[in-house]
Coordinates of N, CA and C and ligand atoms in Angstrom, one line a residue:
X1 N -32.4 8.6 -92.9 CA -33.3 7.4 -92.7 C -33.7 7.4 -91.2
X2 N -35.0 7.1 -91.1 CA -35.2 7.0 -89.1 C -35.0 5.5 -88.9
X3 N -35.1 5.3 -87.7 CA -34.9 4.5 -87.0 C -35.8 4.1 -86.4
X4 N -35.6 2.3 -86.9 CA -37.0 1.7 -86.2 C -37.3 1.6 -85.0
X5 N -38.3 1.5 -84.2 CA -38.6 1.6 -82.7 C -38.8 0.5 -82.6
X6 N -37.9 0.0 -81.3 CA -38.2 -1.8 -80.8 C -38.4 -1.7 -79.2
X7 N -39.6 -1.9 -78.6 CA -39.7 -2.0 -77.2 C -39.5 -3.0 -76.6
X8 N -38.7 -3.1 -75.4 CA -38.6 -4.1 -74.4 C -39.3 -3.6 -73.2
X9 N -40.2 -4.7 -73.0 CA -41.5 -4.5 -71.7 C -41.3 -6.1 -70.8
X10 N -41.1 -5.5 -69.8 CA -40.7 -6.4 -68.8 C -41.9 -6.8 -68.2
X11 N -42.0 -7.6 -67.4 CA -43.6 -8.4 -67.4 C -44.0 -8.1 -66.3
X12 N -43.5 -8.7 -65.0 CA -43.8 -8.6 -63.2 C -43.8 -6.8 -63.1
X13 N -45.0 -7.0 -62.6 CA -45.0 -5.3 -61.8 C -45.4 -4.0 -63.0
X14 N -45.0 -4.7 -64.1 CA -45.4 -3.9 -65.4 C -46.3 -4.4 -66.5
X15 N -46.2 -5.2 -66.7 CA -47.6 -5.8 -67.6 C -48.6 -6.8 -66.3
X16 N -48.1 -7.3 -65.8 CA -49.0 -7.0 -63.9 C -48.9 -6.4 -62.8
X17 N -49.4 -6.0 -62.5 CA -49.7 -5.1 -61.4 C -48.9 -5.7 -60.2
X18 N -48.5 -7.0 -60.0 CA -47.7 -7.0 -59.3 C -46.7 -8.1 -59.4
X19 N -45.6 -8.0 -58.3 CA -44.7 -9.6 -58.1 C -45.2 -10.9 -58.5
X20 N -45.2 -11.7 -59.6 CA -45.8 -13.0 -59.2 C -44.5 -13.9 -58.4
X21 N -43.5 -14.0 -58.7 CA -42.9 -14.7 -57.7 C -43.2 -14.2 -56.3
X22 N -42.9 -12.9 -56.0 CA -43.5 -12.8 -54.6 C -44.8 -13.6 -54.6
X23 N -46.3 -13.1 -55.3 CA -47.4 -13.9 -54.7 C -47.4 -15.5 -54.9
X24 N -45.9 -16.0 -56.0 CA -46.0 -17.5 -55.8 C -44.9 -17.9 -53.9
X25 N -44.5 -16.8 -53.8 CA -43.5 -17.5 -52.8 C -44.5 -17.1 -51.4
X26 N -45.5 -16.1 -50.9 CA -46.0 -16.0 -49.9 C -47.1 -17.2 -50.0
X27 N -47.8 -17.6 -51.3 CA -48.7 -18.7 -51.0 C -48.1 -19.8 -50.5
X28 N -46.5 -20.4 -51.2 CA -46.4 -21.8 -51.7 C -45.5 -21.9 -50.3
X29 N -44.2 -21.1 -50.4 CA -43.1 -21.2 -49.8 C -42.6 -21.5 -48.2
X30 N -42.4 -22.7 -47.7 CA -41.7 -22.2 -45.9 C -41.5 -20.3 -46.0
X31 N -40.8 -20.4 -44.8 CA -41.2 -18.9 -44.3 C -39.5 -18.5 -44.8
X32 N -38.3 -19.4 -44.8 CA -37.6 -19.0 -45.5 C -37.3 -18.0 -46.4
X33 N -38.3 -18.3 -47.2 CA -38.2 -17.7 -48.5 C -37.9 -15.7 -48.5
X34 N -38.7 -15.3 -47.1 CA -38.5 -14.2 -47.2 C -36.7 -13.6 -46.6
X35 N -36.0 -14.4 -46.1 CA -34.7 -14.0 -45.7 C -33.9 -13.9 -47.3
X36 N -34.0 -14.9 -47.9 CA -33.2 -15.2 -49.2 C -34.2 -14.2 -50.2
X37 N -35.6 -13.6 -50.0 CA -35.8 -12.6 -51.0 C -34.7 -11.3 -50.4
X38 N -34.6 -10.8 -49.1 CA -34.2 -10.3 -48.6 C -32.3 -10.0 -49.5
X39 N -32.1 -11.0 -49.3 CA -30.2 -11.3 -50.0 C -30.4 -11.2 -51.1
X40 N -31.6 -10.8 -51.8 CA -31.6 -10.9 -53.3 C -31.5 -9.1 -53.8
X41 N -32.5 -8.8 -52.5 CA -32.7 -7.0 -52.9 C -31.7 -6.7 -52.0
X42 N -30.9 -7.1 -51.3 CA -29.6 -6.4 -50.7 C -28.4 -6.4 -51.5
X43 N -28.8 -7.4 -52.9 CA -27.4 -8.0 -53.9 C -26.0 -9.0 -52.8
X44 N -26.8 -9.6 -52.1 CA -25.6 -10.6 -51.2 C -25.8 -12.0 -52.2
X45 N -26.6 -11.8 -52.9 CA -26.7 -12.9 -54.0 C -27.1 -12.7 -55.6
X46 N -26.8 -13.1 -56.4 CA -27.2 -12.6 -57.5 C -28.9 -12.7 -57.8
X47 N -29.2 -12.6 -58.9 CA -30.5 -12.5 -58.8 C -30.9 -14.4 -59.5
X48 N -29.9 -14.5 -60.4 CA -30.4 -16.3 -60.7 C -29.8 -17.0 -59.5
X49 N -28.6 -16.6 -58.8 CA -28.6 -17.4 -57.6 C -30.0 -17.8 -56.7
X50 N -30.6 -16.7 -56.5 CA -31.4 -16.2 -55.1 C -32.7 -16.5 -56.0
X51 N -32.9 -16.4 -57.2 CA -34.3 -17.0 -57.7 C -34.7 -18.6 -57.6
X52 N -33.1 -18.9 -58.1 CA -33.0 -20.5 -58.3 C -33.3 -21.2 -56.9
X53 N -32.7 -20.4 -55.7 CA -33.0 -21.2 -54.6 C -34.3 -21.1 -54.1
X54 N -35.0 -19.7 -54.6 CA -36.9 -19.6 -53.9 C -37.0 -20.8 -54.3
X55 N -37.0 -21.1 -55.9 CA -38.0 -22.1 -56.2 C -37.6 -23.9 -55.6
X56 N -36.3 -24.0 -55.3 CA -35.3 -24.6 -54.7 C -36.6 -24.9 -53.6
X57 N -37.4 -24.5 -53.0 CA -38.3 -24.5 -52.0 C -39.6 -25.1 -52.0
X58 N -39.7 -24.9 -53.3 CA -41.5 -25.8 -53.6 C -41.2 -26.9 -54.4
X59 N -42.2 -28.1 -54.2 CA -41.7 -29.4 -54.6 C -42.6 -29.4 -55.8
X60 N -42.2 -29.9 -56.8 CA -42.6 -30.1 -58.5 C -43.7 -30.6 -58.7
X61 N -44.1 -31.3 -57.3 CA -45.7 -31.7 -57.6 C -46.2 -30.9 -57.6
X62 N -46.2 -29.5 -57.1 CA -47.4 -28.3 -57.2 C -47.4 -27.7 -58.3
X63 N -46.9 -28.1 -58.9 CA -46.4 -27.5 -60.5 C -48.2 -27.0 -60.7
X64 N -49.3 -27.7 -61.3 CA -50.2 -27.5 -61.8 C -51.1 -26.6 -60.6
X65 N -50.8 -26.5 -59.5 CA -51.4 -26.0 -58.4 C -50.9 -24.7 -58.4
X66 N -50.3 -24.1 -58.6 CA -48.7 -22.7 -58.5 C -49.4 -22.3 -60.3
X67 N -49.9 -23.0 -61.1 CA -50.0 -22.5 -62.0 C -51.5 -22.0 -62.0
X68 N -52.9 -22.9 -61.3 CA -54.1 -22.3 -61.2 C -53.9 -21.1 -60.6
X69 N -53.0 -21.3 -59.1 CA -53.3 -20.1 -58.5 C -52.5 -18.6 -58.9
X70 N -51.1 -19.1 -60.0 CA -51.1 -17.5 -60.2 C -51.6 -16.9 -61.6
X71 N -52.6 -17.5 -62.2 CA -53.3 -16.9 -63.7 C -54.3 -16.6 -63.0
X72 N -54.9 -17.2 -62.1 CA -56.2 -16.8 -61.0 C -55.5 -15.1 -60.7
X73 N -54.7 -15.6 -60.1 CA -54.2 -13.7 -58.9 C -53.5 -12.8 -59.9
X74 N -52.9 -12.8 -60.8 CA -52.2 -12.0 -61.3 C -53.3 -11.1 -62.4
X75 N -53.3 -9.8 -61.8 CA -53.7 -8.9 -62.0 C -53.1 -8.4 -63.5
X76 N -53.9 -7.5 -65.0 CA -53.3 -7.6 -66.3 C -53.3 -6.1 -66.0
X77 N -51.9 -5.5 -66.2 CA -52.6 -3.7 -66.1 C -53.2 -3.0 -67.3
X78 N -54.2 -2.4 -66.5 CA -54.9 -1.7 -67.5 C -54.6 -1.1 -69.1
X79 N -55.1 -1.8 -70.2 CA -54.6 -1.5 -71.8 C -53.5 -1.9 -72.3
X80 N -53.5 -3.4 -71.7 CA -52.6 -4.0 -72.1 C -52.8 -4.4 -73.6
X81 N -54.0 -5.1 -73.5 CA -54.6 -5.4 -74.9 C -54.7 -5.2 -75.6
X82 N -54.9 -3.3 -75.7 CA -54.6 -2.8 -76.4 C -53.7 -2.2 -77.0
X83 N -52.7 -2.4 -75.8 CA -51.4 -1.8 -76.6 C -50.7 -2.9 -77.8
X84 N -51.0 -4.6 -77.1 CA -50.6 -5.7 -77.8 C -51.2 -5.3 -79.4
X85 N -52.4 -4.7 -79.2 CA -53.0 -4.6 -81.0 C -52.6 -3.3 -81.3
X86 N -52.2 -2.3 -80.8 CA -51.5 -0.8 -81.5 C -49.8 -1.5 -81.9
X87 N -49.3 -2.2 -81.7 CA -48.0 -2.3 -81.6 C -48.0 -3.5 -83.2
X88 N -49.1 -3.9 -83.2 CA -49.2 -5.3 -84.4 C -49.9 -4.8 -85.2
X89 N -50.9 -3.6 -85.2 CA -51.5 -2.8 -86.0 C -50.4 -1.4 -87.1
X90 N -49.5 -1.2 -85.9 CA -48.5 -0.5 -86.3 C -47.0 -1.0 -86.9
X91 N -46.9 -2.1 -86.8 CA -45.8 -2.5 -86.9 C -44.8 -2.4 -86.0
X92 N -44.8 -2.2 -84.8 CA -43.6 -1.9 -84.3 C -43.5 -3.2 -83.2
X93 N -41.9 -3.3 -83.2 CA -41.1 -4.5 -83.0 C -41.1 -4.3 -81.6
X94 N -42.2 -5.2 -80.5 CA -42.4 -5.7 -79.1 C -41.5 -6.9 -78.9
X95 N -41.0 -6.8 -77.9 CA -40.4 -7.7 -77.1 C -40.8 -7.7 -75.9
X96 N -41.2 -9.1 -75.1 CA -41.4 -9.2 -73.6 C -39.9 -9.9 -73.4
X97 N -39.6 -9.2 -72.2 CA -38.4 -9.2 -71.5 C -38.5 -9.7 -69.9
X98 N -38.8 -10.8 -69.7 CA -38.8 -10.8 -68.4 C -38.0 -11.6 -67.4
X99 N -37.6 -11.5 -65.9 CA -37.1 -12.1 -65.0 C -37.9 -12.9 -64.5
X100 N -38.7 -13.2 -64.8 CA -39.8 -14.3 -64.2 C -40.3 -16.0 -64.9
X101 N -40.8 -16.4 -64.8 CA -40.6 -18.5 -65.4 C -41.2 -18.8 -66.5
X102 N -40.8 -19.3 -67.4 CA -42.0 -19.6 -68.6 C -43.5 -20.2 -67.6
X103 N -43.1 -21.1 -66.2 CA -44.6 -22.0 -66.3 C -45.7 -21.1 -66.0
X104 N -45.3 -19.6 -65.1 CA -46.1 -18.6 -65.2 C -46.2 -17.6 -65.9
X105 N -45.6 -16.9 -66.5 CA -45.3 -15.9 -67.7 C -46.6 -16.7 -68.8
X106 N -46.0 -17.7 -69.3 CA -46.6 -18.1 -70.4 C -48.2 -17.6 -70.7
X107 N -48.6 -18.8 -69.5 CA -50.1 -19.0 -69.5 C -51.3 -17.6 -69.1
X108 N -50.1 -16.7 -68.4 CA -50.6 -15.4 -68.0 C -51.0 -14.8 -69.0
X109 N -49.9 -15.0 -70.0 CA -50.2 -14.2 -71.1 C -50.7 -14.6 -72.4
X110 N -51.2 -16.0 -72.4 CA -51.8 -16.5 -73.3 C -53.1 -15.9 -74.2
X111 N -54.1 -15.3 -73.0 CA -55.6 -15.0 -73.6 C -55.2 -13.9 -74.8
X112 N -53.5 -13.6 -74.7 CA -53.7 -12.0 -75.3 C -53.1 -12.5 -76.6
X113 N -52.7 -13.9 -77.4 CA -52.7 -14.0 -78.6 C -51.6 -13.4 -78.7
X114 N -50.0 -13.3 -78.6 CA -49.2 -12.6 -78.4 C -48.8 -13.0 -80.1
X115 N -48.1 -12.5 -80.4 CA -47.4 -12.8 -81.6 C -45.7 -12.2 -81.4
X116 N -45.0 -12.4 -80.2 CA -44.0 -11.7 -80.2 C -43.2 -12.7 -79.4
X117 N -41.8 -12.4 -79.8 CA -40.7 -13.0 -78.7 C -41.2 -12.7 -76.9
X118 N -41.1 -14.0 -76.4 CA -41.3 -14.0 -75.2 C -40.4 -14.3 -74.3
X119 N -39.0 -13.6 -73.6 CA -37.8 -13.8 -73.0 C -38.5 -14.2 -71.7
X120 N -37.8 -15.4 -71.2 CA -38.2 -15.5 -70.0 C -37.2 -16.6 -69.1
X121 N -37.1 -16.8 -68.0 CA -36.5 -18.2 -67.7 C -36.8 -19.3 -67.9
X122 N -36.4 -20.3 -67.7 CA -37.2 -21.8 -68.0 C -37.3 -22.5 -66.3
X123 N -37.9 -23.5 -67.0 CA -38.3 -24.3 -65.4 C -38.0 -26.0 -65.9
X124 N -37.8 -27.2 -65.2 CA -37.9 -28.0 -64.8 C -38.2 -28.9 -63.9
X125 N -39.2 -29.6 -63.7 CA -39.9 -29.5 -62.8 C -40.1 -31.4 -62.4
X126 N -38.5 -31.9 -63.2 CA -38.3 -33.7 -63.1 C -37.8 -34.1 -61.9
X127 N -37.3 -33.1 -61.0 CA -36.4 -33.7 -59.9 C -37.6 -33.2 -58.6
X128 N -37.1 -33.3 -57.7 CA -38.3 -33.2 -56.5 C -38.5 -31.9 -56.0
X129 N -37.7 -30.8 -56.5 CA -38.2 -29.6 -56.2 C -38.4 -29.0 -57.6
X130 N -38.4 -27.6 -57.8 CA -38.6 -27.0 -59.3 C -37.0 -26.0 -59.4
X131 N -36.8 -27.0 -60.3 CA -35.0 -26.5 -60.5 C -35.7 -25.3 -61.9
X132 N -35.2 -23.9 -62.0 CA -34.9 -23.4 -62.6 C -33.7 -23.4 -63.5
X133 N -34.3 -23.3 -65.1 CA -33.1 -23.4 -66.3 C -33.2 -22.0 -66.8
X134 N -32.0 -21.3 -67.2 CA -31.7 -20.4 -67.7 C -31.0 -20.1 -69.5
X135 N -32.4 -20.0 -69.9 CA -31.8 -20.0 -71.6 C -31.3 -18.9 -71.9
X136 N -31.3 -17.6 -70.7 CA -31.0 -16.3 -71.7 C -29.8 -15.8 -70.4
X137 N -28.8 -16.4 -70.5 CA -27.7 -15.8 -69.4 C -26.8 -14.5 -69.8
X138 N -26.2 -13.8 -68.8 CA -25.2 -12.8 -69.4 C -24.5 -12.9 -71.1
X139 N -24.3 -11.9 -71.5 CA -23.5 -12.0 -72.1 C -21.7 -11.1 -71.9
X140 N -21.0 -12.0 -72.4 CA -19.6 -11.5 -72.2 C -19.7 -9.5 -71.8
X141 N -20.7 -9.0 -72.1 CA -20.6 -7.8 -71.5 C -21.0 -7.4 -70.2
X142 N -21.9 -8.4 -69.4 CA -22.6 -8.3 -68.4 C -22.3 -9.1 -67.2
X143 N -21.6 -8.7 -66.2 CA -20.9 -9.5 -65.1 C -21.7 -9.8 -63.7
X144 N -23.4 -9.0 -63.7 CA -24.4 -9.4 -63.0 C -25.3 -10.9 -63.0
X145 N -24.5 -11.6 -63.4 CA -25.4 -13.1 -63.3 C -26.9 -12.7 -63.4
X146 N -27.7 -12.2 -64.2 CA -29.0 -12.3 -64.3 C -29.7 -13.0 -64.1
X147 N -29.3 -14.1 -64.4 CA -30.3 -15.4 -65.2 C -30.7 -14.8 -66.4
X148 N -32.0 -14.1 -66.6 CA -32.6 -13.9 -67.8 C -32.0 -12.1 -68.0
X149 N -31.0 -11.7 -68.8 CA -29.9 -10.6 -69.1 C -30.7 -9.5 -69.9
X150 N -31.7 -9.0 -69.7 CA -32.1 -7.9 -70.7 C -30.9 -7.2 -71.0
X151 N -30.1 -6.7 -70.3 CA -28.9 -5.8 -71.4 C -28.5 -6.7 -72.7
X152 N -28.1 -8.3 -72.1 CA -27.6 -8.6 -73.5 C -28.4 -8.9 -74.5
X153 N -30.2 -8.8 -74.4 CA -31.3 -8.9 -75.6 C -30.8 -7.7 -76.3
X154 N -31.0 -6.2 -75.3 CA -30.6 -5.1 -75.7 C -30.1 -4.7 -77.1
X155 N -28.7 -5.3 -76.1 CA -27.1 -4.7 -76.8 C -27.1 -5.9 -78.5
X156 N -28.5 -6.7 -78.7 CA -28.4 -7.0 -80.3 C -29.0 -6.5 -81.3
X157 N -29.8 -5.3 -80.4 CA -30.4 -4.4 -81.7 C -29.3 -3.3 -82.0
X158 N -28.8 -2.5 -83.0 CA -27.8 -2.2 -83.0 C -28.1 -0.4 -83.1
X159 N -27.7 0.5 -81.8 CA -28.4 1.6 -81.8 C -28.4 2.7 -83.0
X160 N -27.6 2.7 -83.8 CA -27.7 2.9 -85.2 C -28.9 2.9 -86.1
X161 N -29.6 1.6 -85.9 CA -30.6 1.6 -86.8 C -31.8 1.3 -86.0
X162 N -31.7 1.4 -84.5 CA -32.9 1.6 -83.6 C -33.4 2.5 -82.8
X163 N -34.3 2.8 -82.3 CA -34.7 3.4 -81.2 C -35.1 2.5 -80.5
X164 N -33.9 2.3 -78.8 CA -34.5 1.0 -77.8 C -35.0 1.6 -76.8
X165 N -36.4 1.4 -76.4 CA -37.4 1.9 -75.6 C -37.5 0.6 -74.5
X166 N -37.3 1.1 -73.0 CA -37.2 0.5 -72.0 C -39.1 0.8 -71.6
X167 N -39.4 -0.3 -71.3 CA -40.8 -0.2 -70.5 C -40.3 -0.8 -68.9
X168 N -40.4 -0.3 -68.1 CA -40.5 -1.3 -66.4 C -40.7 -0.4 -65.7
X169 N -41.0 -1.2 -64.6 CA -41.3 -1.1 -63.1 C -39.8 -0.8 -62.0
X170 N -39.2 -1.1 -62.2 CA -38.0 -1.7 -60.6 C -36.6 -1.3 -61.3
X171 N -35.8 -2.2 -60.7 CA -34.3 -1.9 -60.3 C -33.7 -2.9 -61.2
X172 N -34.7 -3.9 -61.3 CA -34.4 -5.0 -62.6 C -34.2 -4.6 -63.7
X173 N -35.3 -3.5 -64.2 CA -34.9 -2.8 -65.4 C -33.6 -1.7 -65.4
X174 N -33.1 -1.4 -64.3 CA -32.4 -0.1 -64.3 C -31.2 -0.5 -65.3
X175 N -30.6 -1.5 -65.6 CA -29.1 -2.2 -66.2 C -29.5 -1.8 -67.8
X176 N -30.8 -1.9 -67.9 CA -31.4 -1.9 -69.4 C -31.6 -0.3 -69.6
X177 N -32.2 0.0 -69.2 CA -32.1 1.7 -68.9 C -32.0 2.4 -69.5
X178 N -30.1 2.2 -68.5 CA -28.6 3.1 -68.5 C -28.9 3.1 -70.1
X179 N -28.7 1.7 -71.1 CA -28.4 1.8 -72.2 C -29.8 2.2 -73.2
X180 N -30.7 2.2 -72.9 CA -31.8 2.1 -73.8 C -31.7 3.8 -74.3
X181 N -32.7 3.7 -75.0 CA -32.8 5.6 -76.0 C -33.6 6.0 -75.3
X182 N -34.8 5.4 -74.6 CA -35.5 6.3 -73.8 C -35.8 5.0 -72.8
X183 N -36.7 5.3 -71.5 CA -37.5 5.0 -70.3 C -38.4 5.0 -70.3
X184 N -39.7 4.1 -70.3 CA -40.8 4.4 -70.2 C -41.1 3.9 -68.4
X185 N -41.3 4.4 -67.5 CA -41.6 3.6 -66.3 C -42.4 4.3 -65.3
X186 N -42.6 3.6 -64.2 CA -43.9 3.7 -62.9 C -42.5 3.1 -61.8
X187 N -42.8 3.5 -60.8 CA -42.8 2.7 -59.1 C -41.0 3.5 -59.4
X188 N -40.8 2.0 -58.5 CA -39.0 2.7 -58.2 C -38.2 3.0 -59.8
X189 N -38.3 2.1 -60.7 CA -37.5 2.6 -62.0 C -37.6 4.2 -62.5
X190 N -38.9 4.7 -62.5 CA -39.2 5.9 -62.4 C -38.2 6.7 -61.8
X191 N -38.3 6.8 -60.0 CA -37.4 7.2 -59.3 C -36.0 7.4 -60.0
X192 N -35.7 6.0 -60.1 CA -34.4 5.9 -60.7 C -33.6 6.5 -61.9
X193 N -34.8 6.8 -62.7 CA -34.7 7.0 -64.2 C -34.4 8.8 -63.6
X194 N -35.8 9.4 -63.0 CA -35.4 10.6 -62.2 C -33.7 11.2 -62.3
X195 N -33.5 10.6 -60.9 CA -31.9 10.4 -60.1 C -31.0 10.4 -61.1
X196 N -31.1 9.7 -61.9 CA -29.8 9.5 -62.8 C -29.9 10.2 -64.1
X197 N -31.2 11.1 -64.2 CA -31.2 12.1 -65.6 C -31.5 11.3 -66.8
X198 N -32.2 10.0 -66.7 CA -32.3 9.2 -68.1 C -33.3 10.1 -68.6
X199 N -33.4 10.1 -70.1 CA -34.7 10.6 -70.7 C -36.2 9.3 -70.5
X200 N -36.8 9.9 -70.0 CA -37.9 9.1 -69.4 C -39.0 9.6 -69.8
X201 N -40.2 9.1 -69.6 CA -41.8 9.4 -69.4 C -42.2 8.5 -68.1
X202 N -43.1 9.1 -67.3 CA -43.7 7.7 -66.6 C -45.0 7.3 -66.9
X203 N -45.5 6.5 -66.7 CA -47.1 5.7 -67.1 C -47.6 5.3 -65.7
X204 N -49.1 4.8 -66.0 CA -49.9 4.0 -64.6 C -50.2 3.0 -65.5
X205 N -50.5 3.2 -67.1 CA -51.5 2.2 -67.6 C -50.9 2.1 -68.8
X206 N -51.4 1.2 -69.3 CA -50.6 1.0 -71.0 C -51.6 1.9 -71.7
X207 N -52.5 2.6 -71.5 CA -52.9 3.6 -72.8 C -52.2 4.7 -72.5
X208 N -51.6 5.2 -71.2 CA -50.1 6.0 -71.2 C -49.1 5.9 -72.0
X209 N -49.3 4.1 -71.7 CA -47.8 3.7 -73.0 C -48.2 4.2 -74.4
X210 N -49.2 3.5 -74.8 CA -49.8 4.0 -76.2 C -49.2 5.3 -76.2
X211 N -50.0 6.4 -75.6 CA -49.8 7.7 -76.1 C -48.2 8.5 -76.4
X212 N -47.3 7.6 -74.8 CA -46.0 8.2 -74.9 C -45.2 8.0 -76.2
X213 N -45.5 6.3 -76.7 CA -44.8 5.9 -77.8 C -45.7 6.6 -78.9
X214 N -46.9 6.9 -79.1 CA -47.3 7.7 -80.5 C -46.2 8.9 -80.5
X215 N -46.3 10.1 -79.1 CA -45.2 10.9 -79.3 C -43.7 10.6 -79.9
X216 N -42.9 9.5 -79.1 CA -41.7 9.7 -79.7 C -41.9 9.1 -81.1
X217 N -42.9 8.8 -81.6 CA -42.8 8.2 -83.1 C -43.0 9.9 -83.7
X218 N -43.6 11.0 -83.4 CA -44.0 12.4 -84.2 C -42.6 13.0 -83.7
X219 N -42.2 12.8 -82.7 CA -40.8 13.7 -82.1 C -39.5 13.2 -82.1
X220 N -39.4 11.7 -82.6 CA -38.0 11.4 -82.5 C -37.6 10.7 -84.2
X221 N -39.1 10.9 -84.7 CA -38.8 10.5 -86.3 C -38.5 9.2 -86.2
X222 N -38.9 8.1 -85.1 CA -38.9 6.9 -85.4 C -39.6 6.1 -86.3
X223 N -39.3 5.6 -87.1 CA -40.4 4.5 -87.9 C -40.6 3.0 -87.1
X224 N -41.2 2.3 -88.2 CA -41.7 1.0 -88.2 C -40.6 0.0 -89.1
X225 N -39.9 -1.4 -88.9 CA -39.0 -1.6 -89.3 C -39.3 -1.7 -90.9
Ligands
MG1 MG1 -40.7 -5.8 -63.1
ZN2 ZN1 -26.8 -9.7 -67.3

């Protein structure tokens, strides 16, 4: 019997072209913001620590303002669209995975009609700054405080009856990786994927994605669930 193919695609830097926290924190943020991004990519803080305090920085009235300006700037990479209708045409089980906020994730990704689980952090935005809520934390396997834990989305499809296909960009995805059946990635996760001998492909654009996942579906005898 094959095994069904379930992708996890992380959003920032991979389904856009770039950071939106970064381009929300260089618009919005005091100048702060770049020391504590700094403690975030050095690991002197975890990553829900060090996210929770960026936004710790902008006050909740800009809520609607932080939201014109990042669906305005955030760039969609190329054949996204199309990969969203190869994957719902096909049957195969997408998951967005990401480290980034529902109030921007969401609306970014709205025009594209998603029909799929959307992992993301939460926001609150009652008290005078924008407190970050975390609905998807570690699981008992995972001692990295994520905030939003792709390994433990992961680790509930059961690799037995799956094939789990990593899409990303960065260092965020590397935890997911290690465990996934294959790598699909660009920028540093590439690198990384490299270095550490994962089975990988790399992409620029989602019609690369298209094509790599048509292959492992002819080469690894994956089905559709
Ligand atoms: Mg990313
Ligand atoms: Zn975790």
């Amino acid at each position: 019997m094959s095994k069904s193919l379930v992708l996890f695609c992380d959003f920032d830097g991979t389904i856009t072209e770039k950071d939106n926290i970064v381009a929300i924190m260089r618009r919005f943020a005091p100048p702060q913001w770049e020391a504590l991004t700094e403690q975030i990519l050095s690991q002197q803080v975890s990553i829900r620590e060090g996210v929770g305090r960026l936004f710790q920085l902008l006050p909740s009235s800009l809520k609607q303002e932080i939201v014109d300006f990042i669906v305005e700037d955030a760039v969609i990479r190329p054949g996204f669209a199309e990969f969203v209708r190869f994957c719902r045409d096909e049957g195969i089980e997408l998951l967005i995975t990401s480290g980034g906020i529902d109030f921007f994730v969401e609306p970014i990704l709205a025009p594209f009609e998603l029909n799929v689980p959307i992992y993301c952090n939460g926001s609150d935005f009652s008290g005078e700054h924008i407190t970050i809520t975390w609905p998807h934390r570690c699981d008992e396997h995972c001692d990295n405080d994520c905030g939003m834990c792709k390994t433990s989305i992961i680790r509930r499809y059961d690799p037995d009856r799956h094939f789990r296909v990593v899409i990303g960009d960065s260092v965020t995805d590397l935890a997911g990786a290690k465990i996934a059946d294959f790598v699909i990635a660009r920028s540093l996760l590439a690198q990384k994927c490299a270095e550490l001998g994962l089975a990988h492909r790399t992409f620029a654009t989602f019609h690369d994605v298209i094509d790599i996942v048509k292959d492992l579906r002819t080469k690894q005898e994956v089905g559709s669930p």
